Short mmCIF file of C-alpha atoms in Angstrom, two decimals:
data_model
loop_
_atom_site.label_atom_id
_atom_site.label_comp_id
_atom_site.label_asym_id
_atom_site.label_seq_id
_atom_site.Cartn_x
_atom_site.Cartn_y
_atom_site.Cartn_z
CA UNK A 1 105.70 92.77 127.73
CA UNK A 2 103.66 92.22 124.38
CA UNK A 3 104.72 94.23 121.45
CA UNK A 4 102.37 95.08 118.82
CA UNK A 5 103.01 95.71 115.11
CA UNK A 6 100.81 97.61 113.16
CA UNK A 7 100.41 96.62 110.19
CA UNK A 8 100.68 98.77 106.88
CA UNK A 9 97.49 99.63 104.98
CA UNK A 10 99.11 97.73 101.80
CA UNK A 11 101.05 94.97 102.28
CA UNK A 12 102.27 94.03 98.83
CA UNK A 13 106.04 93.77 97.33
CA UNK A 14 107.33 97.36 99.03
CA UNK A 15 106.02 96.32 102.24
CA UNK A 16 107.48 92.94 102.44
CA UNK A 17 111.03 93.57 103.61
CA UNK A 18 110.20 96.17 105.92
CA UNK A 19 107.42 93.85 107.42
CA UNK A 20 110.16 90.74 108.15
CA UNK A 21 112.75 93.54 109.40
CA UNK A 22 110.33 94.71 112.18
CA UNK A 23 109.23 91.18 112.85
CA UNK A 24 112.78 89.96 113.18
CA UNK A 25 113.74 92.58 115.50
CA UNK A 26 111.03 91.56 117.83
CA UNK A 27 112.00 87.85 117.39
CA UNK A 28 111.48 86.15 120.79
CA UNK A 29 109.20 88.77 122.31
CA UNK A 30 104.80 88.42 122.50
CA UNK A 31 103.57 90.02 119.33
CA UNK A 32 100.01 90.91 118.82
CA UNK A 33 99.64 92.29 115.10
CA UNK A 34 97.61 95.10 114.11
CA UNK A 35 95.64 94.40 110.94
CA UNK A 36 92.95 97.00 111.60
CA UNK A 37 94.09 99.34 108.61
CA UNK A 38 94.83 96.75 106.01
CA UNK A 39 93.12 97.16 102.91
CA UNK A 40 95.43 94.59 100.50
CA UNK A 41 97.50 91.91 101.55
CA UNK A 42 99.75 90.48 99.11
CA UNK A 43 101.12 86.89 98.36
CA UNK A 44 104.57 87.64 99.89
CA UNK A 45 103.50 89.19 102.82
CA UNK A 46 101.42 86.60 103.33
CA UNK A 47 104.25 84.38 103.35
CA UNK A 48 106.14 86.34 105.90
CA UNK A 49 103.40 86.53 108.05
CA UNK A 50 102.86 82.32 107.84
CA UNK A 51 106.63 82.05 108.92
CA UNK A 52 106.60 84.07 111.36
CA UNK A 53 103.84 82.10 113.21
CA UNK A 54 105.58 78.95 112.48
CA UNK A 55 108.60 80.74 114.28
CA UNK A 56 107.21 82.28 117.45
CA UNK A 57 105.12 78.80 117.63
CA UNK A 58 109.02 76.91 117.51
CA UNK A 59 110.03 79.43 119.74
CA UNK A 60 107.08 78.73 122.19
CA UNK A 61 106.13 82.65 122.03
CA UNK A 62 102.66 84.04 121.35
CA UNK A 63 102.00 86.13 117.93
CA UNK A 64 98.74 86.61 117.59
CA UNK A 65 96.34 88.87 115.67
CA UNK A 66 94.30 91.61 117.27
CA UNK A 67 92.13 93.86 115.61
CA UNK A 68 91.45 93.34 111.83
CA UNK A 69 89.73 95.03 108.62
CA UNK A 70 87.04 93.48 106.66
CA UNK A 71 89.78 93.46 103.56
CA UNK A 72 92.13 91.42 105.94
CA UNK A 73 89.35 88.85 106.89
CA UNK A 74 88.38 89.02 102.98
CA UNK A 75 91.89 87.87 101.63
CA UNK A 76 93.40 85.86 104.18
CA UNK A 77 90.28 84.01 103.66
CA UNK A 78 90.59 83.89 99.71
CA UNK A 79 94.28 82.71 99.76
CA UNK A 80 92.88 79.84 101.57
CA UNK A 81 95.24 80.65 104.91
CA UNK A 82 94.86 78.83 108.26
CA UNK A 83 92.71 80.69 111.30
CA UNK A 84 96.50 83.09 112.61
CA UNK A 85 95.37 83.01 116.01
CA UNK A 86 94.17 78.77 116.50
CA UNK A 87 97.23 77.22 117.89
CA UNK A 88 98.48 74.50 115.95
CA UNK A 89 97.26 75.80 112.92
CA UNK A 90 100.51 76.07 111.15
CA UNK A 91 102.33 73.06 112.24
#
């Protein structure tokens, strides 16, 4: 069964560890994340989110992205990040 995560509306410093907790607690489970309500993604988070792609991928589970804000699309974009959901992206 696929889990989804939604994400918080401000992922920045406070959000970080909170964000890897949930992630690692689904660890080896289909994730689809949430990004619809995102409206500022920070460096950090960023980073958590690019390892745990690289993980699932090592793990040979799908985490993929679902539904996303403009902001999300907007700074994902401007931090130069690969396309989440291509597979192979991160490798």
């Amino acid at each position: 069964m696929t889990e989804t995560v939604i994400l918080s509306d401000v992922l920045d410093l406070n959000a970080a560890e909170p964000l890897k907790a949930d992630l690692l607690a689904l660890r080896g489970h289909p994730v689809v994340l949430d990004a619809s309500a995102v409206q500022r993604l920070g460096g950090l988070c960023l980073q958590i989110l690019l390892s745990a792609r690289k993980t699932w991928a090592a793990d040979g589970v799908n985490l993929s992205l679902g539904s996303v804000s403009q902001y999300w699309t907007e700074q994902w974009a401007a931090y130069g990040a690969p396309d989440f959901n291509t597979e192979g992206a991160l490798a």
